[in-house]
Coordinates of C-alpha atoms in Angstrom, one line a residue:
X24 CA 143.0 -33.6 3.6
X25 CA 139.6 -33.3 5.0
X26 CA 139.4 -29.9 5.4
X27 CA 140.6 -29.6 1.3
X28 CA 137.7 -32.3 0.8
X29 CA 135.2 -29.7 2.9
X30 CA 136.4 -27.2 0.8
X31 CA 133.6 -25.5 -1.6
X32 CA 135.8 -25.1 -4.5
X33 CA 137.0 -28.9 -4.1
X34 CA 133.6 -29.6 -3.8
X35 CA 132.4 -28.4 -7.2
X36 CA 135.3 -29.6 -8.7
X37 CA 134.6 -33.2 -7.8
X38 CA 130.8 -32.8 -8.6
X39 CA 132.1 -31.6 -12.1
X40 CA 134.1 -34.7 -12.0
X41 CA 131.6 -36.9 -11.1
X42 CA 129.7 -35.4 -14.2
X43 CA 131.9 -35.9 -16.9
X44 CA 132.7 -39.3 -16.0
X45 CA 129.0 -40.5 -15.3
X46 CA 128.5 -39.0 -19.2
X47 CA 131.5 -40.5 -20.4
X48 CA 130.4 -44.1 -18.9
X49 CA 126.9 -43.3 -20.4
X50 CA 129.1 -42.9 -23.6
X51 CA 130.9 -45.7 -23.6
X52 CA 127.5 -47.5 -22.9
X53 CA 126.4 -46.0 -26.7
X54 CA 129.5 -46.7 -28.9
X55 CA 129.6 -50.0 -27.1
X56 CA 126.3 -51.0 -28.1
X57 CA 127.3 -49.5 -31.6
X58 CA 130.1 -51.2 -31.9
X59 CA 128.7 -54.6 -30.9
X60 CA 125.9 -54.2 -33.4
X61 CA 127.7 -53.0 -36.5
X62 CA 129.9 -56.3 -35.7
X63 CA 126.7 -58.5 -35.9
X64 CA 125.3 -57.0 -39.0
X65 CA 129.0 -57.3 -40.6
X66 CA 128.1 -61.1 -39.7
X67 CA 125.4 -60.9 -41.8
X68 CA 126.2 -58.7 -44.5
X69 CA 130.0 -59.5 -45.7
X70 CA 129.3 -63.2 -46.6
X71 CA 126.1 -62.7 -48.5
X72 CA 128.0 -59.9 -50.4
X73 CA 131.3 -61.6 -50.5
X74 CA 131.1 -65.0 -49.7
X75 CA 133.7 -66.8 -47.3
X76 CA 136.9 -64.1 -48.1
X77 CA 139.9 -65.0 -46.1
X78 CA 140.9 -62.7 -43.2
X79 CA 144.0 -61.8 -45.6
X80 CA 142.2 -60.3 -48.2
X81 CA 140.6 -58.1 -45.3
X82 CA 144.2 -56.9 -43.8
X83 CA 145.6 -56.7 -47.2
X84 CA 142.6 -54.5 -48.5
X85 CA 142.7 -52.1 -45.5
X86 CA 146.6 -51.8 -45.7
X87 CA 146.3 -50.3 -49.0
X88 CA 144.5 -47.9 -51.8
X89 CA 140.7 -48.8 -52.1
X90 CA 140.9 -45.4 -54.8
X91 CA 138.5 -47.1 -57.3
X92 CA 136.0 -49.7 -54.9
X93 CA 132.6 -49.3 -56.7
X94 CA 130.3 -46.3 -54.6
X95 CA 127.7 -48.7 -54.5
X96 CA 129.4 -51.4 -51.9
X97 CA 129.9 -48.3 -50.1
X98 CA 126.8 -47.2 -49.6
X99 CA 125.2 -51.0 -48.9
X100 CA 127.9 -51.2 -46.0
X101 CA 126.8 -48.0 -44.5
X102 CA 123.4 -49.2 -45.0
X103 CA 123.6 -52.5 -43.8
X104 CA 126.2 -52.2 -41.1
X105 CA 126.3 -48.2 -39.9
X106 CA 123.1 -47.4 -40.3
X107 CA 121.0 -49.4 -38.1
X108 CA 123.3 -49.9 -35.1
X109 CA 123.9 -45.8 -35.3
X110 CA 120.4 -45.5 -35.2
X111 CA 119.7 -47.9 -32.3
X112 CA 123.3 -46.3 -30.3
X113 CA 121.4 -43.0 -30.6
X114 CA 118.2 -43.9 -29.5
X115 CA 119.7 -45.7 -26.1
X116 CA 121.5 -42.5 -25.5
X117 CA 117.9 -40.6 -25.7
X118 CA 116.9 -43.4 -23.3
X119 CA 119.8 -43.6 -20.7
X120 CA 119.4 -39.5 -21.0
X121 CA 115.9 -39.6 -19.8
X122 CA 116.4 -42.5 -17.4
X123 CA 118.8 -41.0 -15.3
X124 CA 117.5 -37.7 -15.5
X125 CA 114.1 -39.0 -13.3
X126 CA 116.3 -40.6 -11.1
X127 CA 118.4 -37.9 -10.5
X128 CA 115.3 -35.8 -10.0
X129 CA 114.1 -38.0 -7.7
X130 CA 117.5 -38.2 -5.8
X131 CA 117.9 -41.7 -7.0
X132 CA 121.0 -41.5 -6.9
X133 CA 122.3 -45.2 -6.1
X134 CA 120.0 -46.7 -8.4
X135 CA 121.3 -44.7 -10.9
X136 CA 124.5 -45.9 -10.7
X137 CA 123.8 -49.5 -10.0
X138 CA 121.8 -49.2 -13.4
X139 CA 124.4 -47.4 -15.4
X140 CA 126.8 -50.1 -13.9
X141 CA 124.8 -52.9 -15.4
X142 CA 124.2 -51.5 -18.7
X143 CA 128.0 -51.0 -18.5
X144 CA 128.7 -54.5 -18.4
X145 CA 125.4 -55.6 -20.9
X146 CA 127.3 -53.1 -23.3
X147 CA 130.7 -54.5 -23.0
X148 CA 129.2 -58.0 -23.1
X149 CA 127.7 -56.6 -26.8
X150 CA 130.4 -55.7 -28.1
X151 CA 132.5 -58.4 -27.1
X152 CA 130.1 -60.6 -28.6
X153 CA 130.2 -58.9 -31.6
X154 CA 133.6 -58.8 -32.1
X155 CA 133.7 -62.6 -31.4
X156 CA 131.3 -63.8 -34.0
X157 CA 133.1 -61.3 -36.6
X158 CA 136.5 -62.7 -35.9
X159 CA 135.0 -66.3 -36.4
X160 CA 133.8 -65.4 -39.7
X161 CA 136.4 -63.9 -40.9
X162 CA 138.7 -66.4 -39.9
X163 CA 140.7 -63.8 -37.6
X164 CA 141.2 -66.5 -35.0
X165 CA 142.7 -68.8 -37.5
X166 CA 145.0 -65.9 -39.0
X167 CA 146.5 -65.5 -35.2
X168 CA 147.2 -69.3 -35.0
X169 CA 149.0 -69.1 -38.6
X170 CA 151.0 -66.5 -37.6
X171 CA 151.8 -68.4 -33.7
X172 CA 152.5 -71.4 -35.7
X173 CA 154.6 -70.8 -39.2
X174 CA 154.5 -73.0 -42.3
X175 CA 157.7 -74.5 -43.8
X176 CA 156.0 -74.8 -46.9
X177 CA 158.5 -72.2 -49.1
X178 CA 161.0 -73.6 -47.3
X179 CA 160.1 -77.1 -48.9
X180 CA 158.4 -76.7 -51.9
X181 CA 159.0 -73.1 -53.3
X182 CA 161.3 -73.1 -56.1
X183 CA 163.2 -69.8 -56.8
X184 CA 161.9 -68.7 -60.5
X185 CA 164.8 -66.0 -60.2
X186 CA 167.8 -69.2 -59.8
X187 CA 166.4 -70.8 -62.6
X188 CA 167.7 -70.2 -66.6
X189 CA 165.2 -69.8 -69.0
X190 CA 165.7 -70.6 -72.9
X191 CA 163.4 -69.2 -75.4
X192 CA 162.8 -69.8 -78.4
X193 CA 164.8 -68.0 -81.7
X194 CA 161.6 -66.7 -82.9
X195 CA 159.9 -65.6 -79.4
X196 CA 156.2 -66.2 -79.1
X197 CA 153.8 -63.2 -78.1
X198 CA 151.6 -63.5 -75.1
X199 CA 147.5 -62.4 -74.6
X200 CA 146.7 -63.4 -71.1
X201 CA 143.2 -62.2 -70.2
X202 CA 142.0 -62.1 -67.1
X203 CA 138.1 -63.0 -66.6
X204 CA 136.1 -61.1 -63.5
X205 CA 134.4 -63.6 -61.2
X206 CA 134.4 -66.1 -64.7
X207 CA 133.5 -69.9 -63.9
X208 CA 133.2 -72.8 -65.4
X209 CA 130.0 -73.8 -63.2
X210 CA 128.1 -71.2 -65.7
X211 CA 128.3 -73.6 -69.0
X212 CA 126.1 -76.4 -69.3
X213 CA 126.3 -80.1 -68.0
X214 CA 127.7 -81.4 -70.8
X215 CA 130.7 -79.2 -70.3
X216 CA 130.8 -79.5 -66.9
X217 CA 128.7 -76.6 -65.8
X218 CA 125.7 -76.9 -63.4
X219 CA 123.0 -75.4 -65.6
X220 CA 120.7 -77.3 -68.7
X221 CA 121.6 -74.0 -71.0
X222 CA 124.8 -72.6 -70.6
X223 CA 125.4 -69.0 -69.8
X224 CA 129.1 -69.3 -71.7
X225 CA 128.6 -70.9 -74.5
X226 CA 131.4 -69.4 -76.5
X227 CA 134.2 -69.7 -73.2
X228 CA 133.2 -73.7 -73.5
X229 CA 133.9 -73.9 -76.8
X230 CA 137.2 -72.4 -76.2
X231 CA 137.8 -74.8 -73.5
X232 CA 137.5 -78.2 -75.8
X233 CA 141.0 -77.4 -77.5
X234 CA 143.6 -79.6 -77.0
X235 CA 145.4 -77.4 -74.7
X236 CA 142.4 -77.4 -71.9
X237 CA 143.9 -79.6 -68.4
X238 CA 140.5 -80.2 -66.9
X239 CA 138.2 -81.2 -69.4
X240 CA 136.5 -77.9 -69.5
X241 CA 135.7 -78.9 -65.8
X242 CA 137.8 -75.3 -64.6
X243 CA 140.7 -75.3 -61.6
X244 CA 140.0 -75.1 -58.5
X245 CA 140.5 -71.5 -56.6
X246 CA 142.0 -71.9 -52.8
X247 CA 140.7 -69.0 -50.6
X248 CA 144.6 -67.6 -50.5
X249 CA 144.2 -66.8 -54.1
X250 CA 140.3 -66.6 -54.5
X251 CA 140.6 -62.1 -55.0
X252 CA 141.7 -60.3 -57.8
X253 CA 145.2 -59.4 -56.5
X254 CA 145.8 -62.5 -55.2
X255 CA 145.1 -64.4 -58.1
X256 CA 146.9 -61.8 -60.2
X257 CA 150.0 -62.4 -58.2
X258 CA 149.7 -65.9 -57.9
X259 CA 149.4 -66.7 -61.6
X260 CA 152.8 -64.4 -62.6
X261 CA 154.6 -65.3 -59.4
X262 CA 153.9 -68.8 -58.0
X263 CA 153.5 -67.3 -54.7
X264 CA 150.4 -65.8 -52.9
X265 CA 149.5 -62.3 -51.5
X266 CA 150.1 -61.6 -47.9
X267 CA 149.8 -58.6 -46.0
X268 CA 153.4 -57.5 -44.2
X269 CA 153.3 -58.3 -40.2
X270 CA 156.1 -55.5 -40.0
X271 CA 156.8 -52.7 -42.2
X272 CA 156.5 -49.3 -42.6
X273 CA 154.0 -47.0 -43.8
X274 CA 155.3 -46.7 -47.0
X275 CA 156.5 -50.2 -47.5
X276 CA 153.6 -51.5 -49.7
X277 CA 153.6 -48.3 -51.8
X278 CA 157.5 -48.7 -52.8
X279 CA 158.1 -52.7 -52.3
X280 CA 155.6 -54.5 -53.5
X281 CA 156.5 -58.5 -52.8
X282 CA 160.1 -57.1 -53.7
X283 CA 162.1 -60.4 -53.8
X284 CA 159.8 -62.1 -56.3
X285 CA 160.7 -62.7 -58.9
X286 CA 157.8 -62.9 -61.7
X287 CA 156.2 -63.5 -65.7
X288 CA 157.0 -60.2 -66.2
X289 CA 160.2 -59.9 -65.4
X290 CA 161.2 -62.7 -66.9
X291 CA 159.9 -61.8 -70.2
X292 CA 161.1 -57.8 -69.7
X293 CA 164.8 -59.2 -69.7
X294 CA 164.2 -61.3 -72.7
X295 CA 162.9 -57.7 -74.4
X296 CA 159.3 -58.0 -74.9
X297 CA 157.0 -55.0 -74.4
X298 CA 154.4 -55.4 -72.1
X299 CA 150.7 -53.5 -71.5
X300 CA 148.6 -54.1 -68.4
X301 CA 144.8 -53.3 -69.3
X302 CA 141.9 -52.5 -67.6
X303 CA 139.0 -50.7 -67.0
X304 CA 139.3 -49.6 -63.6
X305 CA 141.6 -47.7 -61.4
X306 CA 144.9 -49.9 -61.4
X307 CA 145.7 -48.3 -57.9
X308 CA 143.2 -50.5 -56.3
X309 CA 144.8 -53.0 -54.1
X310 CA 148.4 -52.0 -55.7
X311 CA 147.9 -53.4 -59.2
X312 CA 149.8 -51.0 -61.0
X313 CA 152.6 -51.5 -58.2
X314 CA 152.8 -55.0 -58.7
X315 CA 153.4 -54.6 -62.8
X316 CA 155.7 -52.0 -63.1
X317 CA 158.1 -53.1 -60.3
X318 CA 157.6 -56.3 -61.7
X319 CA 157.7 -55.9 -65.7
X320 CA 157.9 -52.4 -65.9
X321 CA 154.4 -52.9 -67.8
X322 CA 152.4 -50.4 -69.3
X323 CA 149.6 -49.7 -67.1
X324 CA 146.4 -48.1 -69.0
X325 CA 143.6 -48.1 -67.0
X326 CA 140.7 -45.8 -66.5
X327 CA 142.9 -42.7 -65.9
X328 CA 145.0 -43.6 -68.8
X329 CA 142.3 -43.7 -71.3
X330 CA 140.6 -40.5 -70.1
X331 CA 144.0 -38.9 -70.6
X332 CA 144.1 -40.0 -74.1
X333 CA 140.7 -38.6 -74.8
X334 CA 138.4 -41.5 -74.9
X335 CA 136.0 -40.6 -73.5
X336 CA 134.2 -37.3 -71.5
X337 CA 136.0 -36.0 -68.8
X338 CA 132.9 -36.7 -66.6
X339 CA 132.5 -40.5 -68.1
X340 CA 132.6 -43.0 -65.8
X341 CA 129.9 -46.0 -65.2
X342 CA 130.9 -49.0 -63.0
X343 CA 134.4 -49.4 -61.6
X344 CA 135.3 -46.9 -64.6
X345 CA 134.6 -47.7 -67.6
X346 CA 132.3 -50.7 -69.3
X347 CA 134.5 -54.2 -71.2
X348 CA 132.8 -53.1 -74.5
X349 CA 134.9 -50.1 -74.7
X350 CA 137.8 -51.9 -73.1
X351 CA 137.6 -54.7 -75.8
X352 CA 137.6 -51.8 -78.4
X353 CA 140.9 -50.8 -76.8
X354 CA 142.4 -53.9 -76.5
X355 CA 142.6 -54.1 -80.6
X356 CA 143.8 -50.7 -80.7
X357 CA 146.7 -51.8 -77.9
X358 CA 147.2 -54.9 -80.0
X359 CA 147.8 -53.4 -83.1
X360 CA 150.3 -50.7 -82.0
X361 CA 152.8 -54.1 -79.9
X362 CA 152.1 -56.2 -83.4
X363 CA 153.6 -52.7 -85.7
X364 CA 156.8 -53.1 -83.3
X365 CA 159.7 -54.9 -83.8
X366 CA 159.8 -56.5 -80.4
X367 CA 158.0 -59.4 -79.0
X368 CA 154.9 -58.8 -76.6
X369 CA 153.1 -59.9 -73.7
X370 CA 149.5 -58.5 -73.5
X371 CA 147.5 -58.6 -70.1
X372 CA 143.8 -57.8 -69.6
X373 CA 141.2 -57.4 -66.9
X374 CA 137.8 -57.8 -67.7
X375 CA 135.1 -55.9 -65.1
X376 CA 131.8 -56.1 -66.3
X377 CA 130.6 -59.4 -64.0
X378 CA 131.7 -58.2 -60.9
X379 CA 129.4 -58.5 -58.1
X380 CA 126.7 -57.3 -57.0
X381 CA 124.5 -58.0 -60.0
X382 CA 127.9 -57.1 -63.3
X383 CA 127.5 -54.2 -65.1
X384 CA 124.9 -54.8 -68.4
X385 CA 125.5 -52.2 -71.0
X386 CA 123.3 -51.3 -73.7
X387 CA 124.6 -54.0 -76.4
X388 CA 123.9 -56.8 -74.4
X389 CA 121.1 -58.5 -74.8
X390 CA 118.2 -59.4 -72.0
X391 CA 117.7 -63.4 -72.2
X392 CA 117.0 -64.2 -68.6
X393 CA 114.8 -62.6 -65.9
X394 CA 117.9 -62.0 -63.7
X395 CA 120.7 -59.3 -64.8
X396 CA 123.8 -60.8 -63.2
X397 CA 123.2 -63.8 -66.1
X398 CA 122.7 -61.7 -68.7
X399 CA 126.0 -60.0 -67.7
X400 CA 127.9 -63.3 -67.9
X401 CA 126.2 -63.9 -71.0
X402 CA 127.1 -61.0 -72.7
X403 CA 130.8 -61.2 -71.4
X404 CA 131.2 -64.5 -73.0
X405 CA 130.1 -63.8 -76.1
X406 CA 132.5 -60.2 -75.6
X407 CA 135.5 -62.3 -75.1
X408 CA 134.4 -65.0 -78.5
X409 CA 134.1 -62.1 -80.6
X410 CA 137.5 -60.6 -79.1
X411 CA 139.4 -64.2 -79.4
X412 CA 137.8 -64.9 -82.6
X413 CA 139.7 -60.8 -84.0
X414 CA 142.9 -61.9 -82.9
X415 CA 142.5 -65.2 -85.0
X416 CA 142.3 -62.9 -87.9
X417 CA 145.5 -60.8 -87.3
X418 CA 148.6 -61.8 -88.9
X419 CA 150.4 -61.6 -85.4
X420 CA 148.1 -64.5 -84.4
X421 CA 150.1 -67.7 -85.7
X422 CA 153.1 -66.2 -83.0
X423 CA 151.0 -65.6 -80.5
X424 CA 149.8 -67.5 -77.2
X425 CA 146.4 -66.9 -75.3
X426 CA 145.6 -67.6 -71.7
X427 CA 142.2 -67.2 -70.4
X428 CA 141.5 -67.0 -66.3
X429 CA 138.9 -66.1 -64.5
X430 CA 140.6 -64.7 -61.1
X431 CA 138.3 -66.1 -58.9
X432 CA 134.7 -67.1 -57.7
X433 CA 132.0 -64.8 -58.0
X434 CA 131.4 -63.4 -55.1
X435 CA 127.5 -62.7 -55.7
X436 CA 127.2 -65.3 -53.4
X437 CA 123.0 -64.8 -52.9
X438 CA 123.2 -65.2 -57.1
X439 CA 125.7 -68.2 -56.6
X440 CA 123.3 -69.9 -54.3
X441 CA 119.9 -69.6 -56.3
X442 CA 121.6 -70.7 -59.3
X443 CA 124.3 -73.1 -58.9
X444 CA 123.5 -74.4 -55.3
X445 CA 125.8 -75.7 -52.7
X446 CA 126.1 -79.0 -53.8
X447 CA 128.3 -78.4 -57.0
X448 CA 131.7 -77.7 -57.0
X449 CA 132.5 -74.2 -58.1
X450 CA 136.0 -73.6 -60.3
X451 CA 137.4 -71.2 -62.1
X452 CA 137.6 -71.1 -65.9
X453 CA 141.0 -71.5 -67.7
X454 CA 142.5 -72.4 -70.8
X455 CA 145.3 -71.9 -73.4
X456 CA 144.7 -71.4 -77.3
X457 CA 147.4 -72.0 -80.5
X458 CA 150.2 -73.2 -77.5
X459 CA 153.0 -75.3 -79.3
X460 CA 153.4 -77.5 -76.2
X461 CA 152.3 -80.8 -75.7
X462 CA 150.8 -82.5 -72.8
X463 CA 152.3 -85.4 -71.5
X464 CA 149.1 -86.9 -70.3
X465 CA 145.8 -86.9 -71.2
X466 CA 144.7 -87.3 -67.7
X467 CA 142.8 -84.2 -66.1
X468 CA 144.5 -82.7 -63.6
X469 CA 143.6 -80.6 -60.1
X470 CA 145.3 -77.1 -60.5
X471 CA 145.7 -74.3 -58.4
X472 CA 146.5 -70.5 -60.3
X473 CA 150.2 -71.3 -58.8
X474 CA 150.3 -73.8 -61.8
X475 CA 149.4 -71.3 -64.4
X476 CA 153.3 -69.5 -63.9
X477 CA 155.7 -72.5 -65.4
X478 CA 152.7 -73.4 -67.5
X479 CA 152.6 -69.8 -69.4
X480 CA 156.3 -70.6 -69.6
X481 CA 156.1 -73.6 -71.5
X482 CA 153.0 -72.4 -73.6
X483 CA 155.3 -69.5 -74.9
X484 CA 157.9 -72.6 -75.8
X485 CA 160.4 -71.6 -72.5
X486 CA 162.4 -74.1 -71.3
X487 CA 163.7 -74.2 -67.7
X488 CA 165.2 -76.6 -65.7
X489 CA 162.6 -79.3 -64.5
X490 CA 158.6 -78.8 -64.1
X491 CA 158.2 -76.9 -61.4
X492 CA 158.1 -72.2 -60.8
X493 CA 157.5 -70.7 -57.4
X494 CA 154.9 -73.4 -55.9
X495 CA 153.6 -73.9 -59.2
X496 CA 154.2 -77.0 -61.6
X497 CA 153.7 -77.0 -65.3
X498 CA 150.5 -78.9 -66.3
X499 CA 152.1 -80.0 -69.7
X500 CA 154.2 -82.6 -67.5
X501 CA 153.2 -85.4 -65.4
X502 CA 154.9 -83.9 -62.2
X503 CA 152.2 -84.0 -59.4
X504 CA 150.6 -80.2 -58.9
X505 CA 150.8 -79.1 -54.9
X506 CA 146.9 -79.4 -54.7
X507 CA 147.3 -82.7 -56.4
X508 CA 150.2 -84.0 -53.9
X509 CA 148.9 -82.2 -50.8
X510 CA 145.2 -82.0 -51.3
X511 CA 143.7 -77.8 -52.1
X512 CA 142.6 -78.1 -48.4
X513 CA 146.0 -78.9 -46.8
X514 CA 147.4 -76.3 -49.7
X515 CA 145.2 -74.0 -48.1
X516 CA 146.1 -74.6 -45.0
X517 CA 149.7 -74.2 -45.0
X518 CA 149.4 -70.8 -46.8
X519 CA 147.4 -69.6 -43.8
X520 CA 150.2 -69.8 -42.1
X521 CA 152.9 -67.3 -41.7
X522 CA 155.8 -67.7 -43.5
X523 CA 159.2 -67.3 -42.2
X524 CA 160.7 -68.1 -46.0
X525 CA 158.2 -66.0 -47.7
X526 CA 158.9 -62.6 -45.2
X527 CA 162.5 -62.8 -45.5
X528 CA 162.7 -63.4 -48.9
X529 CA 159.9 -62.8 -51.0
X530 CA 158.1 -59.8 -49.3
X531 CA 161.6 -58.6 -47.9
X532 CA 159.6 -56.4 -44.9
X533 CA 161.6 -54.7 -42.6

């Protein structure tokens, strides 16, 4: 063995050894320091962009399409969260490079590896740290513990909207549901519960004084589980919330999307109406379009679908695809083709425009305020007046129940905090117009978008055996709402949690 060792060709073979590992500790030293970085500017730069998003939305987002995320988030991560720890990895590599080249001129040759050794562990310690305070704010440590310690909370409260029977009436009532971007109530003024002196929504407010309002114009209150588009998309048609599969295959999302529930959509495809899912986006991000046609078999026309039709230049898009004026202009032109049909209809819109960072002002909206993300809102209320105040004209109107949502908070959280503040509580705009249900009680209630499935229901004049859908309850009875007997934070908390229930028979992954 020692005479191998002696050997000149072992010899060189080591020392070529010795090489490439010295550079490849030197590397690790780099993409450590890289890593550990890019996790502490992530720190800084996801909640002022996003605000406090669950670690769900993260998984669930990265698990599926982002065809369609806006170009400019993209570039403000690379800027914010790339860009500087690259930079700074690179310039320690020029460093270590000229370090241990003097000491290995001057035959330094344990310092040199009792250096590279503690910038080893500083490196590691970096990145560990990194990752640490990443995983805290995005909640990954409480994710871990939901899934080491499932909820029963399907397993007691969830009732099965595809065992229940569903009675509508002779003449069967169309649907508008239309979904608000980032819309909340906090924008109107005091008097209608907002947190400003003028309100940015004056024409939403208005809406929201009809008899069919739950809160008193004062909005419902959006739990972190369902605080995302998709999430509240699902959650309002399905009574259950978004979660990412722990076990599946690749294609699993793609072809089973939440296969065993049992939705709005469905519901009213079997009773024969025709359905249209609208937006101006791409409906492949975060598995819309999955979600409605294997659950509806809606219509999707999106971004792709209008350019197809010849809306607009092949080379149009502004935004996340196209701006709400022209989607409002297609709206009435969807409208009008479901009214000429025989069949009933249910009509489901997504409005883009105030999506953060800053909504997108088009030329027709006016300039009122020094900042653009309230001129945005401003403009998109008035939008959605004019639209709701069209439909009042159409004959189809009399037959026909509206919803209005907003899907969640607005995540222009450095806009949120200037203007609103962090004393008021933030919630989400809803209401219902020309429902023929009563309510029960005149008492304002705390609702959850869970609530807004049995509540459609009964708004379209469905009846169904007792109050409750999924883990929603119908706000026209008196039957206590899950936030209201459990508390949103305690809600919140069991929906954290893994579900044994909700794998086996509502996401059905293998």
């Amino acid at each position: 063995m020692k005479e191998i060792l002696k050997n000149k060709k072992t010899q060189k073979i080591l020392k070529v050894l010795r090489w490439v590992l010295f550079i490849l500790v030197n590397l690790l030293i780099c993409i450590g320091v890289f890593i550990g970085l890019g996790f502490f500017e992530a720190c800084k730069w996801v909640p002022e962009k996003f605000g406090n998003i669950p670690f769900e939305q993260i998984l669930f987002t990265v698990n599926t399409s982002v065809d369609g995320a806006g170009e400019g988030v993209m570039n403000e991560f690379w800027e914010a969260c790339i860009q500087q720890p690259l930079l700074c990895a690179l310039s320690l590599a020029v460093f270590l490079g000229c370090l241990n080249a003097l000491m290995f001129y001057f035959k330094k040759n344990i310092l040199r590896r009792i250096c590279t050794f503690i910038f080893l562990l500083c490196s590691l310690a970096i990145m560990w740290d990194g990752f640490d305070s990443f995983a805290k704010q995005i909640g990954f440590y409480e994710y871990m513990d939901g899934y080491l310690n499932p909820s029963t909370l399907y397993e007691d409260e969830y009732v099965d909207p595809a065992q229940l029977t569903y009675v509508f009436p002779e003449k069967k009532r169309n649907l508008i549901y239309i979904y608000l971007e980032s819309m909340e109530t906090s924008y109107g003024d005091m008097q209608h519960g907002g947190a400003f002196q003028e309100s940015l929504i004056p024409e939403l407010s208005k809406l929201a004084t009809n008899k069919n309002t739950f809160t008193s114009g004062n909005g419902y209150t959006i739990i972190p589980s369902n605080g995302w588009t998709a999430a509240s998309l699902i959650a309002s048609t399905s009574g259950a919330n978004l979660k990412t599969p722990v076990a599946q295959d690749n294609t699993a999302i793609e072809f089973q999307f939440m296969d065993g529930a049992y939705t709005l959509g469905e519901i009213l495809e079997k009773e024969g109406y025709n359905q249209i899912f609208l937006m101006g986006s791409d409906a492949g991000f975060a598995q819309r379009d999955l979600f409605f046609t294997q659950h509806g078999n809606y219509e999707i026309h999106d971004y792709y679908y209008e350019k197809e039709q010849g809306k607009f230049p092949e080379d149009y898009r502004v935004w996340w695809g196209y701006e709400d004026k022209k989607l409002f202009e297609y709206a009435k032109e969807d409208l009008l083709e479901l009214a000429s049909q025989n069949e009933p209809f249910n009509f489901t819109m997504l409005t883009c425009d105030t999506h953060f960072t800053g909504g997108y002002l088009c030329k027709d909206c006016p300039k009122e305020y020094p900042d653009q993300y309230s001129n945005v809102i401003r403009c998109s209320s008035k939008q959605i007046g004019d639209f709701v105040k069209w439909i009042k004209k159409q004959d189809f109107y009399d037959n026909t129940t509206i919803v209005i949502a907003g899907d969640h908070l607005t995540m222009d959280d450095s806009w949120a905090n200037e203007h609103i503040g962090n004393d008021y509580e933030r919630k989400g705009y809803y209401t219902i117009i020309n429902s023929p249900a009563k309510k029960q009680s005149e008492e304002d209630r705390t609702l959850t978008a869970f609530d807004f499935y049995p509540t459609t229901l009964t708004a379209l004049g469905v009846q169904y055996e007792g109050d409750r859908v999924g883990l929603g309850t119908d706000l026209y009875s008196t039957t206590p709402t899950l936030a209201e007997k459990m508390g949103p934070d305690k809600l919140e908390e069991e929906l954290k949690r893994f579900s044994i229930y909700y794998q086996d028979h509502i996401q059905k992954a293998d």
